[in-house]
Coordinates of C-alpha atoms in Angstrom, one line a residue:
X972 CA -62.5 28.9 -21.5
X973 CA -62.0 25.4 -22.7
X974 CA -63.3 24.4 -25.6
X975 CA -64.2 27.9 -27.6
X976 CA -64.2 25.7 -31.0
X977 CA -62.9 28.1 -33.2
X978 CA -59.4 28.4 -34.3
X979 CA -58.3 32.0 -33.4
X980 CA -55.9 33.3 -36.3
X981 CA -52.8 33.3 -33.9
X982 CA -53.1 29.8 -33.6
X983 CA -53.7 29.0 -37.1
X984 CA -50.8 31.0 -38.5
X985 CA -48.6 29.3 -35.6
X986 CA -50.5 25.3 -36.9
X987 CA -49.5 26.1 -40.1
X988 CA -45.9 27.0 -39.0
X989 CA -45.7 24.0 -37.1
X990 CA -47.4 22.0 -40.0
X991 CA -44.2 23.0 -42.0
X992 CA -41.7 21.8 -39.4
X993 CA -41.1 25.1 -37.9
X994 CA -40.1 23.9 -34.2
X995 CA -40.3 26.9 -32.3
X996 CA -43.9 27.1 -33.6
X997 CA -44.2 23.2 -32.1
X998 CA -43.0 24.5 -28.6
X999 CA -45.6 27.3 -28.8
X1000 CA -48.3 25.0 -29.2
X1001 CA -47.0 22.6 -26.9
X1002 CA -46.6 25.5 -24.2
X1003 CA -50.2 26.3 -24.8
X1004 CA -51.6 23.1 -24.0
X1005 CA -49.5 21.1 -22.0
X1006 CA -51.4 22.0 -18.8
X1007 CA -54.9 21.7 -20.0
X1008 CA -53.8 18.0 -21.9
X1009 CA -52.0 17.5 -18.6
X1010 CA -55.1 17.9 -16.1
X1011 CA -57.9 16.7 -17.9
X1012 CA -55.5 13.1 -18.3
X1013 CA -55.1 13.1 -15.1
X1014 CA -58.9 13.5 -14.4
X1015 CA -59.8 10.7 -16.8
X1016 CA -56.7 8.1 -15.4
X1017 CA -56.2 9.6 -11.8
X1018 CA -52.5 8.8 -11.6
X1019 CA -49.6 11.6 -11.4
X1020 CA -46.8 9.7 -13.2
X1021 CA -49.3 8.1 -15.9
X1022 CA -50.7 11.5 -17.0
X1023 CA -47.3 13.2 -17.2
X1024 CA -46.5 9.8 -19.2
X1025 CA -49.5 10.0 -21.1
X1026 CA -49.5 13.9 -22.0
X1027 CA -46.0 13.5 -23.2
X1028 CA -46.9 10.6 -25.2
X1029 CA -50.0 12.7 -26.3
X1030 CA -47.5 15.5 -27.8
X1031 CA -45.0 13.0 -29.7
X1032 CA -48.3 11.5 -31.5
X1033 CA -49.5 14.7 -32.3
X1034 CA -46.2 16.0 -33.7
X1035 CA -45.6 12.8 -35.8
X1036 CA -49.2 13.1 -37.1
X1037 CA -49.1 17.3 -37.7
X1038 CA -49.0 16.5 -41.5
X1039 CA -52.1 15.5 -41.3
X1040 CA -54.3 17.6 -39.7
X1041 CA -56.9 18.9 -41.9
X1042 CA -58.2 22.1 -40.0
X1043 CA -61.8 20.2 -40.0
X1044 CA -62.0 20.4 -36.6
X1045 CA -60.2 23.2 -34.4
X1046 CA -56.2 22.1 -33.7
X1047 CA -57.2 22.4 -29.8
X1048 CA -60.1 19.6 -30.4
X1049 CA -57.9 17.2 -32.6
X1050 CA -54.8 17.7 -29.8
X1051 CA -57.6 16.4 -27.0
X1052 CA -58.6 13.4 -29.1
X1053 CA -55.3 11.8 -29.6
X1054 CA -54.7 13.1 -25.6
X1055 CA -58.2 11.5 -24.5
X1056 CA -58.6 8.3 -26.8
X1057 CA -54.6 7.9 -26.2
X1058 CA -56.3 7.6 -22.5
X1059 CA -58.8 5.7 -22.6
X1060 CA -56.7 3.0 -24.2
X1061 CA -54.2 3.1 -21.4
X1062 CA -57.7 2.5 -18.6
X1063 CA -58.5 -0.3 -20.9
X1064 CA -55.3 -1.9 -20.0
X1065 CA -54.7 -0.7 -16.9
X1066 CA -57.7 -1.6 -14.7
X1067 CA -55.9 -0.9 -11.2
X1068 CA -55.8 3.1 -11.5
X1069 CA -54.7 5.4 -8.9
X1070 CA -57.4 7.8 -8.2
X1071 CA -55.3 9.8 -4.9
X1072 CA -54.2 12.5 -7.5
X1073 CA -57.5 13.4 -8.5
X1074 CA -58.5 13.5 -4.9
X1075 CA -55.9 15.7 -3.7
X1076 CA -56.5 18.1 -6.9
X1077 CA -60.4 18.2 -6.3
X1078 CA -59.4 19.5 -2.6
X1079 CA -57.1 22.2 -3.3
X1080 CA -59.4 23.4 -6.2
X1081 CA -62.5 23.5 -3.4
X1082 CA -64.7 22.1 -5.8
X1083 CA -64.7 24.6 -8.2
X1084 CA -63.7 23.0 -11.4
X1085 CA -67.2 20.6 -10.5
X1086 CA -69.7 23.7 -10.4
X1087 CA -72.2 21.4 -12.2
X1088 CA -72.7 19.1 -9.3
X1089 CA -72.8 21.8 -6.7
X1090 CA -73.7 25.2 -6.2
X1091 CA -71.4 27.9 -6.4
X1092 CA -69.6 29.8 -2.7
X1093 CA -67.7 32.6 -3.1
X1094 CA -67.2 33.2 0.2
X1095 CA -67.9 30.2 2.3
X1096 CA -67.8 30.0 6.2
X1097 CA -65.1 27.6 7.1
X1098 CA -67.7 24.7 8.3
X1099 CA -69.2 25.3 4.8
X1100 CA -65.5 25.4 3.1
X1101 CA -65.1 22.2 5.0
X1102 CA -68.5 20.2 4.0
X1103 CA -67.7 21.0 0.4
X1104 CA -64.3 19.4 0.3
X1105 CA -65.4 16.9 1.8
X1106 CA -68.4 16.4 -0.7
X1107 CA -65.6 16.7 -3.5
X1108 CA -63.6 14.1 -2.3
X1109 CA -66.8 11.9 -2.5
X1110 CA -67.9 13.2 -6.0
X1111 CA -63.3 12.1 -6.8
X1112 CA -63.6 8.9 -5.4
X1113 CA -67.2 8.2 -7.1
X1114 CA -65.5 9.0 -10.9
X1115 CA -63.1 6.6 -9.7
X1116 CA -65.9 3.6 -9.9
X1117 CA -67.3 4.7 -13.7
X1118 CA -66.6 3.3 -16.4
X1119 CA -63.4 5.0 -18.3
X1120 CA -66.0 6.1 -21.1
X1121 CA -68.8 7.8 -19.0
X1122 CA -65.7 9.2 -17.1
X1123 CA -64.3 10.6 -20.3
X1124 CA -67.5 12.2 -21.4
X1125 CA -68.1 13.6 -17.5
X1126 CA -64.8 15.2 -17.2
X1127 CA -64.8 16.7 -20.8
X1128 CA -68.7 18.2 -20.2
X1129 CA -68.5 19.2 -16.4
X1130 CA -64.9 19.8 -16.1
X1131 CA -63.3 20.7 -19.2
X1132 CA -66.9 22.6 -20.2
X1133 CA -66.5 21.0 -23.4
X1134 CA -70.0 21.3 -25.7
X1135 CA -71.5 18.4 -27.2
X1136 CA -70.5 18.8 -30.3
X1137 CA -66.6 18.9 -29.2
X1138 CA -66.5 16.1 -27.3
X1139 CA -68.2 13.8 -30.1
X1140 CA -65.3 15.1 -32.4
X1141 CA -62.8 14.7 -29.6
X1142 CA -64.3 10.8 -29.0
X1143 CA -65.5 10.6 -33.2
X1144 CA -68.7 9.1 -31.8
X1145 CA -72.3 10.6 -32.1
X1146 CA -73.7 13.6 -30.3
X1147 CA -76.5 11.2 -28.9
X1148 CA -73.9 9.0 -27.5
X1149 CA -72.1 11.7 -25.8
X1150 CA -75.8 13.0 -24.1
X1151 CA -76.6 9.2 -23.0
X1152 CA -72.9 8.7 -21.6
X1153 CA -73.1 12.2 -19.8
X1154 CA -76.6 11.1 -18.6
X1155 CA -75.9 7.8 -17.6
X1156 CA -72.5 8.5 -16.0
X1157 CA -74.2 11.3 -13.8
X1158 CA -77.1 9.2 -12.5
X1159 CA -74.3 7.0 -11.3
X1160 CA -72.3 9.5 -9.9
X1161 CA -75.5 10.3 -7.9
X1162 CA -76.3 6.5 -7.3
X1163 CA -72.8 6.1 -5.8
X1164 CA -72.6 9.5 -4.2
X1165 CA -75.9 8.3 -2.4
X1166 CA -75.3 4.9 -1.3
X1167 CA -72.3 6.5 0.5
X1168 CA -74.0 8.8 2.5
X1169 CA -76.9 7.1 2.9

């Protein structure tokens, strides 16, 4: 699961490897995360090319920046907050994002990664298989209208099944903030979700 928090002591023999510049150590991190940096980018900016961008972009920070980590927080949540804040700098400056990606992903998945906003169907009918991709293409295109920071905190909590505590480390803002994002963003997912199919 995403998010456990603690550092097992695999990884932190293989950190501290890596924090001495032993490269095969790098690659085993890298090989780790690359997929779970990759797709929870590409939730946040929506766009194929920019999150492959981003993710690699993401890994040459955090391997110029390896001296520093302090093992304060686990090396899993200091990897997501250069990945996420890297991000949300890129929405910031690029307001026109493409959200088809995210769409597409949401589909294949059948909804499953978005268990919080639905409930769970093992073994759905195809009508019923059918209704719920088409509920998660509205619950894709509705993160596509919030705000990059109530999308951040969404993705990381209902998606990523990140806890509080993680994803204020991951954004270095307050736990309170990260409950009134996820609150606030979610009532808007609703609101949107509603006015469409109202």
């Amino acid at each position: 699961k995403a998010g456990s928090g603690n550092i097992s002591i695999d990884e932190a023999a293989l950190v501290s490897r890596a924090m001495a510049g032993n490269m095969p150590a790098v690659e085993k991190l890298i090989i780790k995360y690359q997929d779970r940096i990759y797709n929870t980018i590409l939730k946040i900016c929506g766009n194929e090319a920019d999150a492959a961008e981003l993710a690699q972009d993401c890994f040459v920070k955090a391997i110029q920046a390896l001296k520093d980590f302090r093992a304060q927080s686990s090396f899993y949540t200091w990897l997501f907050r250069i990945a996420v804040n890297n991000t949300l700098n890129f929405c910031k400056k690029n307001t026109r994002l493409n959200f088809e990606s995210l769409s597409s992903e949401v589909d294949r998945e059948t909804g499953k990664q978005l268990k919080d906003f639905l409930v769970d169907g093992n073994s759905l009918e195809p009508s019923e298989l059918a209704a719920k991709k088409e509920v998660m293409g509205l619950i894709a295109k509705a993160l596509e209208k919030l705000d990059p920071q109530q999308r951040a905190v969404i993705v990381l909590r209902d998606i990523e099944q990140m806890s509080y505590c993680e994803i204020a480390q991951t954004l270095d803002i307050e736990i309170g903030t990260v409950k009134s994002r996820i609150a606030r963003g979610r009532k808007n997912l609703r609101d949107i979700i509603e006015a469409v199919i109202s």
